[in-house]
Amino acid sequence: MSEVFTPEEAAILHPYVTNVDRPIFALKNLPEEVVAVLFAYYSRSRDSLRRNLLKLIQEKDLDLAERLQWRAADQDELALARQKAKEFHEKWVVGYGHASVAEHAVAHLAVEDVSIVASKIIEDTRLASFTEKSTRYVVFDRDKFYRVPCLMASPHARLYEETCGFLLGTYARLTETVVAAIKRETPRGEKQTERGYETACKAKSCDILRYVLPAGTLTNIGVTINGRLLEHLITKLLSHPLEEGREIGALMKGETEKIIPTLLKYADYNAYMAETRQAMEALATEQVAGLVPEEAPDVSLVRYPEDVEDQLVAAVLYGYTAHPLRQVQERVRKLSHEEKMGVIDEYLKRRGKHDQPLRALEHLTYTFDILVDFGAFRDIQRHRMATQTPQELGPVHGYSTPPEIVRYDLLPTYEACMARAQEAYRVIATGFPREAQYVLPLAFRKRVLFTWNLREIFHFVQLRSAKQGHISYRHIAQQVFKEVERVHPLLAKYIRVDLDDYALARL
Ligand SMILES: Cc1cc2nc3c(=O)[nH]c(=O)nc-3n(C[C@H](O)[C@H](O)[C@H](O)COP(=O)(O)OP(=O)(O)OC[C@H]3O[C@@H](n4cnc5c(N)ncnc54)[C@H](O)[C@@H]3O)c2cc1C
């Protein structure tokens, strides 16, 4: 159930949100910078967006009266402009299929109290912008997990409720114990303030305990998305096999139709998406029947460019010539190794601390098969300049255990959580094989195929191997770097990576 506001609060909120009583709503009449701040709060605040907006208005940190007066005065003129826009879109975007025009209409959507499973389905739409509740800075509420309607109506309802409740209860119960253990292990540094130290210990404990959170845990996401993509996202959700996906799609459609009605005309169930998925699932099951999944390294580089130096040098030079690629390639083949490295060096050596490498690196692509815990997948999936094919979450690859759990003598409790979740999964999967994933903790591992271009690898490795990152994805980023270094050492030296394992909690 969505948060309840008093009639006075609802009246204050009403001009800025498309509803005050449902978990999904669009923002309106707010300056763009304020929208960005409100979405940024998701990452650090336990409160809902509407509660944070209310606080800003009531504490007079946000004076919107003038803006609203201006809007009211212009209503007649705006109504006329809207009607004209509607006619234009109906003719050109809907009628003639000029879909790119719809990219100029943008919606800001608050998506609250959806499961982490659903958040990944939404964020798979890679051209949009997202900010999500942090598992590091926000403590998740004990009772906030998605009640899967078909499970709640089945004989598994109690098992599902009790298992998710047990996992979230253990997460809450262990917080103090883990914070105390971190403090014993890593006393406050001389230069650290008491407040800074407390915050760092809390954040570290959240990093350790997030492994226990069930995938059905509820989260919040701020979404900024253009009309063209929104139509695609809603279509994808309405065609999704999970009921939660379809529910979210319907709510999203209802709310965004209040903002950009004409552009969402074709946002509907799509038989091509839904039936192809069903057919492929059946076919894949048939094709791999009897094949037991093999042991493989967590990070396997399965495809990479062969003559990488030649390819890169040709791609770099091409843009500065008037020749066909074939001719440039022939010339590059005749260069000495030193000359080729000279071109690459000249291209990359001026890059400052905050500069991205230049675009020719995108012509080289690398495919990685990665086995990753769901918590780390949640983070890595957010990198959009990539092609990702995730497999569904299940217990087949087991789970990760953070080293602190062992060091702090919490292994029996941790293993009991995993065993209980795994058993609940087994029972629920007999009737609901897809919905059973909601009960598995973020510690459970799944496979994902990533194809990254070299430019994104530069970005991903630098950002995700950095000290401030979570250890689980830091490990993946370091392995990705080592694999590129193994096959292309001369290029890898330009990638910025932090290979320190920071084995002890550093605060
Ligand atoms: C330590 C840490 C903590 C984090 N905490 C949170 C958190 O609490 N909540 C949260 O939601 N996320 C969090 N993130 C995720 C982060 O905000 C990014 O979403 C994620 O790292 C993806 O990287 P990216 O946005 O740089 O770009 P990528 O998607 O990897 O794209 C690469 C580059 O392309 C460009 N680009 C891509 N898409 C766009 C676009 N639409 N507009 C403009 N430029 C674009 C940018 O230059 C970008 O850097 C955290 C990340 C780290 C490392």
PDB file of N, CA and C and ligand atoms in Angstrom, residues 42-44 123 126-137 356 378-379 382-385 456 459-460 463-464 468-470 473, ligand 1:
ATOM      1  N   TYR A  42      16.751   9.762  -3.478  1.00  0.00           N
ATOM      2  CA  TYR A  42      16.454   8.318  -3.447  1.00  0.00           C
ATOM      3  C   TYR A  42      17.674   7.523  -3.010  1.00  0.00           C
ATOM      4  N   SER A  43      18.839   8.009  -3.442  1.00  0.00           N
ATOM      5  CA  SER A  43      20.051   7.269  -3.172  1.00  0.00           C
ATOM      6  C   SER A  43      20.442   7.303  -1.689  1.00  0.00           C
ATOM      7  N   ARG A  44      19.955   8.293  -0.951  1.00  0.00           N
ATOM      8  CA  ARG A  44      20.398   8.448   0.440  1.00  0.00           C
ATOM      9  C   ARG A  44      19.280   8.450   1.481  1.00  0.00           C
ATOM     10  N   GLU A 123      15.537  -0.963 -15.443  1.00  0.00           N
ATOM     11  CA  GLU A 123      16.833  -0.341 -15.766  1.00  0.00           C
ATOM     12  C   GLU A 123      17.531  -0.994 -16.968  1.00  0.00           C
ATOM     13  N   ARG A 126      18.273   0.923 -21.613  1.00  0.00           N
ATOM     14  CA  ARG A 126      19.540   1.576 -21.308  1.00  0.00           C
ATOM     15  C   ARG A 126      19.675   3.035 -21.712  1.00  0.00           C
ATOM     16  N   LEU A 127      18.786   3.572 -22.549  1.00  0.00           N
ATOM     17  CA  LEU A 127      19.009   4.981 -22.920  1.00  0.00           C
ATOM     18  C   LEU A 127      18.393   5.976 -21.946  1.00  0.00           C
ATOM     19  N   ALA A 128      17.775   5.487 -20.890  1.00  0.00           N
ATOM     20  CA  ALA A 128      17.174   6.395 -19.911  1.00  0.00           C
ATOM     21  C   ALA A 128      18.160   6.694 -18.773  1.00  0.00           C
ATOM     22  N   SER A 129      17.756   7.570 -17.852  1.00  0.00           N
ATOM     23  CA  SER A 129      18.600   7.911 -16.696  1.00  0.00           C
ATOM     24  C   SER A 129      17.899   7.476 -15.410  1.00  0.00           C
ATOM     25  N   PHE A 130      18.661   6.886 -14.498  1.00  0.00           N
ATOM     26  CA  PHE A 130      18.072   6.313 -13.279  1.00  0.00           C
ATOM     27  C   PHE A 130      18.854   6.735 -12.035  1.00  0.00           C
ATOM     28  N   THR A 131      18.144   6.898 -10.930  1.00  0.00           N
ATOM     29  CA  THR A 131      18.818   6.966  -9.626  1.00  0.00           C
ATOM     30  C   THR A 131      18.033   6.073  -8.681  1.00  0.00           C
ATOM     31  N   GLU A 132      18.737   5.190  -8.029  1.00  0.00           N
ATOM     32  CA  GLU A 132      18.064   4.177  -7.218  1.00  0.00           C
ATOM     33  C   GLU A 132      18.537   4.242  -5.770  1.00  0.00           C
ATOM     34  N   LYS A 133      17.690   3.754  -4.894  1.00  0.00           N
ATOM     35  CA  LYS A 133      18.017   3.670  -3.464  1.00  0.00           C
ATOM     36  C   LYS A 133      19.341   2.913  -3.293  1.00  0.00           C
ATOM     37  N   SER A 134      20.232   3.458  -2.503  1.00  0.00           N
ATOM     38  CA  SER A 134      21.539   2.826  -2.310  1.00  0.00           C
ATOM     39  C   SER A 134      21.437   1.693  -1.290  1.00  0.00           C
ATOM     40  N   THR A 135      22.129   0.582  -1.549  1.00  0.00           N
ATOM     41  CA  THR A 135      22.153  -0.481  -0.527  1.00  0.00           C
ATOM     42  C   THR A 135      23.235  -0.174   0.508  1.00  0.00           C
ATOM     43  N   ARG A 136      23.990   0.905   0.268  1.00  0.00           N
ATOM     44  CA  ARG A 136      25.065   1.259   1.193  1.00  0.00           C
ATOM     45  C   ARG A 136      24.647   2.335   2.197  1.00  0.00           C
ATOM     46  N   TYR A 137      23.878   3.309   1.723  1.00  0.00           N
ATOM     47  CA  TYR A 137      23.570   4.451   2.590  1.00  0.00           C
ATOM     48  C   TYR A 137      22.150   4.430   3.148  1.00  0.00           C
ATOM     49  N   GLN A 356      37.159  11.501 -20.713  1.00  0.00           N
ATOM     50  CA  GLN A 356      36.886  10.156 -21.255  1.00  0.00           C
ATOM     51  C   GLN A 356      37.869   9.903 -22.393  1.00  0.00           C
ATOM     52  N   ARG A 378      23.303  -5.953  -9.784  1.00  0.00           N
ATOM     53  CA  ARG A 378      22.447  -4.766  -9.612  1.00  0.00           C
ATOM     54  C   ARG A 378      23.238  -3.493  -9.947  1.00  0.00           C
ATOM     55  N   ASP A 379      24.503  -3.467  -9.568  1.00  0.00           N
ATOM     56  CA  ASP A 379      25.339  -2.278  -9.813  1.00  0.00           C
ATOM     57  C   ASP A 379      25.919  -2.262 -11.232  1.00  0.00           C
ATOM     58  N   ARG A 382      24.002  -1.165 -14.419  1.00  0.00           N
ATOM     59  CA  ARG A 382      23.704   0.252 -14.639  1.00  0.00           C
ATOM     60  C   ARG A 382      24.586   0.902 -15.708  1.00  0.00           C
ATOM     61  N   HIS A 383      25.620   0.191 -16.150  1.00  0.00           N
ATOM     62  CA  HIS A 383      26.479   0.762 -17.199  1.00  0.00           C
ATOM     63  C   HIS A 383      25.815   0.542 -18.547  1.00  0.00           C
ATOM     64  N   ARG A 384      25.501   1.682 -19.201  1.00  0.00           N
ATOM     65  CA  ARG A 384      24.585   1.615 -20.333  1.00  0.00           C
ATOM     66  C   ARG A 384      25.240   1.427 -21.688  1.00  0.00           C
ATOM     67  N   MET A 385      26.526   1.780 -21.810  1.00  0.00           N
ATOM     68  CA  MET A 385      27.189   1.673 -23.111  1.00  0.00           C
ATOM     69  C   MET A 385      27.637   0.225 -23.312  1.00  0.00           C
ATOM     70  N   GLU A 456      34.196   1.927 -23.085  1.00  0.00           N
ATOM     71  CA  GLU A 456      33.393   1.672 -21.887  1.00  0.00           C
ATOM     72  C   GLU A 456      34.194   0.851 -20.870  1.00  0.00           C
ATOM     73  N   HIS A 459      36.147   3.163 -18.838  1.00  0.00           N
ATOM     74  CA  HIS A 459      35.286   3.848 -17.862  1.00  0.00           C
ATOM     75  C   HIS A 459      34.879   2.902 -16.733  1.00  0.00           C
ATOM     76  N   PHE A 460      34.396   1.719 -17.129  1.00  0.00           N
ATOM     77  CA  PHE A 460      33.896   0.749 -16.147  1.00  0.00           C
ATOM     78  C   PHE A 460      34.989   0.342 -15.153  1.00  0.00           C
ATOM     79  N   LEU A 463      35.957   3.276 -12.759  1.00  0.00           N
ATOM     80  CA  LEU A 463      34.931   3.612 -11.772  1.00  0.00           C
ATOM     81  C   LEU A 463      34.684   2.469 -10.792  1.00  0.00           C
ATOM     82  N   ARG A 464      34.605   1.262 -11.323  1.00  0.00           N
ATOM     83  CA  ARG A 464      34.168   0.153 -10.477  1.00  0.00           C
ATOM     84  C   ARG A 464      35.302  -0.574  -9.756  1.00  0.00           C
ATOM     85  N   GLN A 468      36.345   3.301  -3.341  1.00  0.00           N
ATOM     86  CA  GLN A 468      35.033   3.564  -2.725  1.00  0.00           C
ATOM     87  C   GLN A 468      33.951   2.580  -3.166  1.00  0.00           C
ATOM     88  N   GLY A 469      34.268   1.706  -4.128  1.00  0.00           N
ATOM     89  CA  GLY A 469      33.262   0.766  -4.634  1.00  0.00           C
ATOM     90  C   GLY A 469      33.028  -0.417  -3.694  1.00  0.00           C
ATOM     91  N   HIS A 470      31.982  -1.195  -3.981  1.00  0.00           N
ATOM     92  CA  HIS A 470      31.681  -2.402  -3.208  1.00  0.00           C
ATOM     93  C   HIS A 470      32.644  -3.501  -3.648  1.00  0.00           C
ATOM     94  N   TYR A 473      31.776  -5.915  -6.823  1.00  0.00           N
ATOM     95  CA  TYR A 473      31.985  -5.487  -8.219  1.00  0.00           C
ATOM     96  C   TYR A 473      33.404  -4.988  -8.443  1.00  0.00           C
TER      97      TYR A 473
HETATM   98  C1  LIG B   1      30.712   4.202  -5.564  1.00  0.00           C
HETATM   99  C2  LIG B   1      29.445   4.288  -6.373  1.00  0.00           C
HETATM  100  C3  LIG B   1      28.222   4.546  -5.732  1.00  0.00           C
HETATM  101  C4  LIG B   1      27.037   4.625  -6.481  1.00  0.00           C
HETATM  102  N1  LIG B   1      25.842   4.857  -5.819  1.00  0.00           N
HETATM  103  C5  LIG B   1      24.688   4.925  -6.514  1.00  0.00           C
HETATM  104  C6  LIG B   1      23.432   5.145  -5.846  1.00  0.00           C
HETATM  105  O1  LIG B   1      23.352   5.286  -4.642  1.00  0.00           O
HETATM  106  N2  LIG B   1      22.305   5.179  -6.598  1.00  0.00           N
HETATM  107  C7  LIG B   1      22.352   5.033  -7.958  1.00  0.00           C
HETATM  108  O2  LIG B   1      21.315   5.066  -8.592  1.00  0.00           O
HETATM  109  N3  LIG B   1      23.515   4.800  -8.613  1.00  0.00           N
HETATM  110  C8  LIG B   1      24.679   4.748  -7.933  1.00  0.00           C
HETATM  111  N4  LIG B   1      25.866   4.505  -8.610  1.00  0.00           N
HETATM  112  C9  LIG B   1      25.810   4.240 -10.061  1.00  0.00           C
HETATM  113  C10 LIG B   1      26.185   5.445 -10.905  1.00  0.00           C
HETATM  114  O3  LIG B   1      25.425   6.556 -10.538  1.00  0.00           O
HETATM  115  C11 LIG B   1      25.995   5.168 -12.414  1.00  0.00           C
HETATM  116  O4  LIG B   1      24.668   5.007 -12.730  1.00  0.00           O
HETATM  117  C12 LIG B   1      26.702   3.930 -12.879  1.00  0.00           C
HETATM  118  O5  LIG B   1      27.981   3.869 -12.351  1.00  0.00           O
HETATM  119  C13 LIG B   1      26.778   3.927 -14.420  1.00  0.00           C
HETATM  120  O6  LIG B   1      27.852   4.724 -14.856  1.00  0.00           O
HETATM  121  P1  LIG B   1      27.752   6.049 -15.720  1.00  0.00           P
HETATM  122  O7  LIG B   1      26.482   6.757 -15.435  1.00  0.00           O
HETATM  123  O8  LIG B   1      29.016   6.819 -15.525  1.00  0.00           O
HETATM  124  O9  LIG B   1      27.674   5.696 -17.225  1.00  0.00           O
HETATM  125  P2  LIG B   1      27.591   4.472 -18.236  1.00  0.00           P
HETATM  126  O10 LIG B   1      26.168   4.087 -18.313  1.00  0.00           O
HETATM  127  O11 LIG B   1      28.612   3.431 -17.931  1.00  0.00           O
HETATM  128  O12 LIG B   1      28.011   5.211 -19.579  1.00  0.00           O
HETATM  129  C14 LIG B   1      29.367   5.627 -19.851  1.00  0.00           C
HETATM  130  C15 LIG B   1      29.442   7.125 -20.051  1.00  0.00           C
HETATM  131  O13 LIG B   1      28.576   7.492 -21.127  1.00  0.00           O
HETATM  132  C16 LIG B   1      27.968   8.756 -20.854  1.00  0.00           C
HETATM  133  N5  LIG B   1      26.502   8.567 -20.740  1.00  0.00           N
HETATM  134  C17 LIG B   1      25.837   7.391 -20.753  1.00  0.00           C
HETATM  135  N6  LIG B   1      24.517   7.600 -20.710  1.00  0.00           N
HETATM  136  C18 LIG B   1      24.340   8.939 -20.650  1.00  0.00           C
HETATM  137  C19 LIG B   1      23.189   9.788 -20.585  1.00  0.00           C
HETATM  138  N7  LIG B   1      21.955   9.303 -20.604  1.00  0.00           N
HETATM  139  N8  LIG B   1      23.399  11.118 -20.529  1.00  0.00           N
HETATM  140  C20 LIG B   1      24.643  11.633 -20.527  1.00  0.00           C
HETATM  141  N9  LIG B   1      25.765  10.885 -20.598  1.00  0.00           N
HETATM  142  C21 LIG B   1      25.613   9.551 -20.659  1.00  0.00           C
HETATM  143  C22 LIG B   1      28.578   9.263 -19.560  1.00  0.00           C
HETATM  144  O14 LIG B   1      29.716  10.020 -19.852  1.00  0.00           O
HETATM  145  C23 LIG B   1      28.982   7.968 -18.875  1.00  0.00           C
HETATM  146  O15 LIG B   1      29.963   8.137 -17.894  1.00  0.00           O
HETATM  147  C24 LIG B   1      27.067   4.432  -7.886  1.00  0.00           C
HETATM  148  C25 LIG B   1      28.300   4.184  -8.540  1.00  0.00           C
HETATM  149  C26 LIG B   1      29.476   4.109  -7.797  1.00  0.00           C
HETATM  150  C27 LIG B   1      30.763   3.822  -8.505  1.00  0.00           C
END
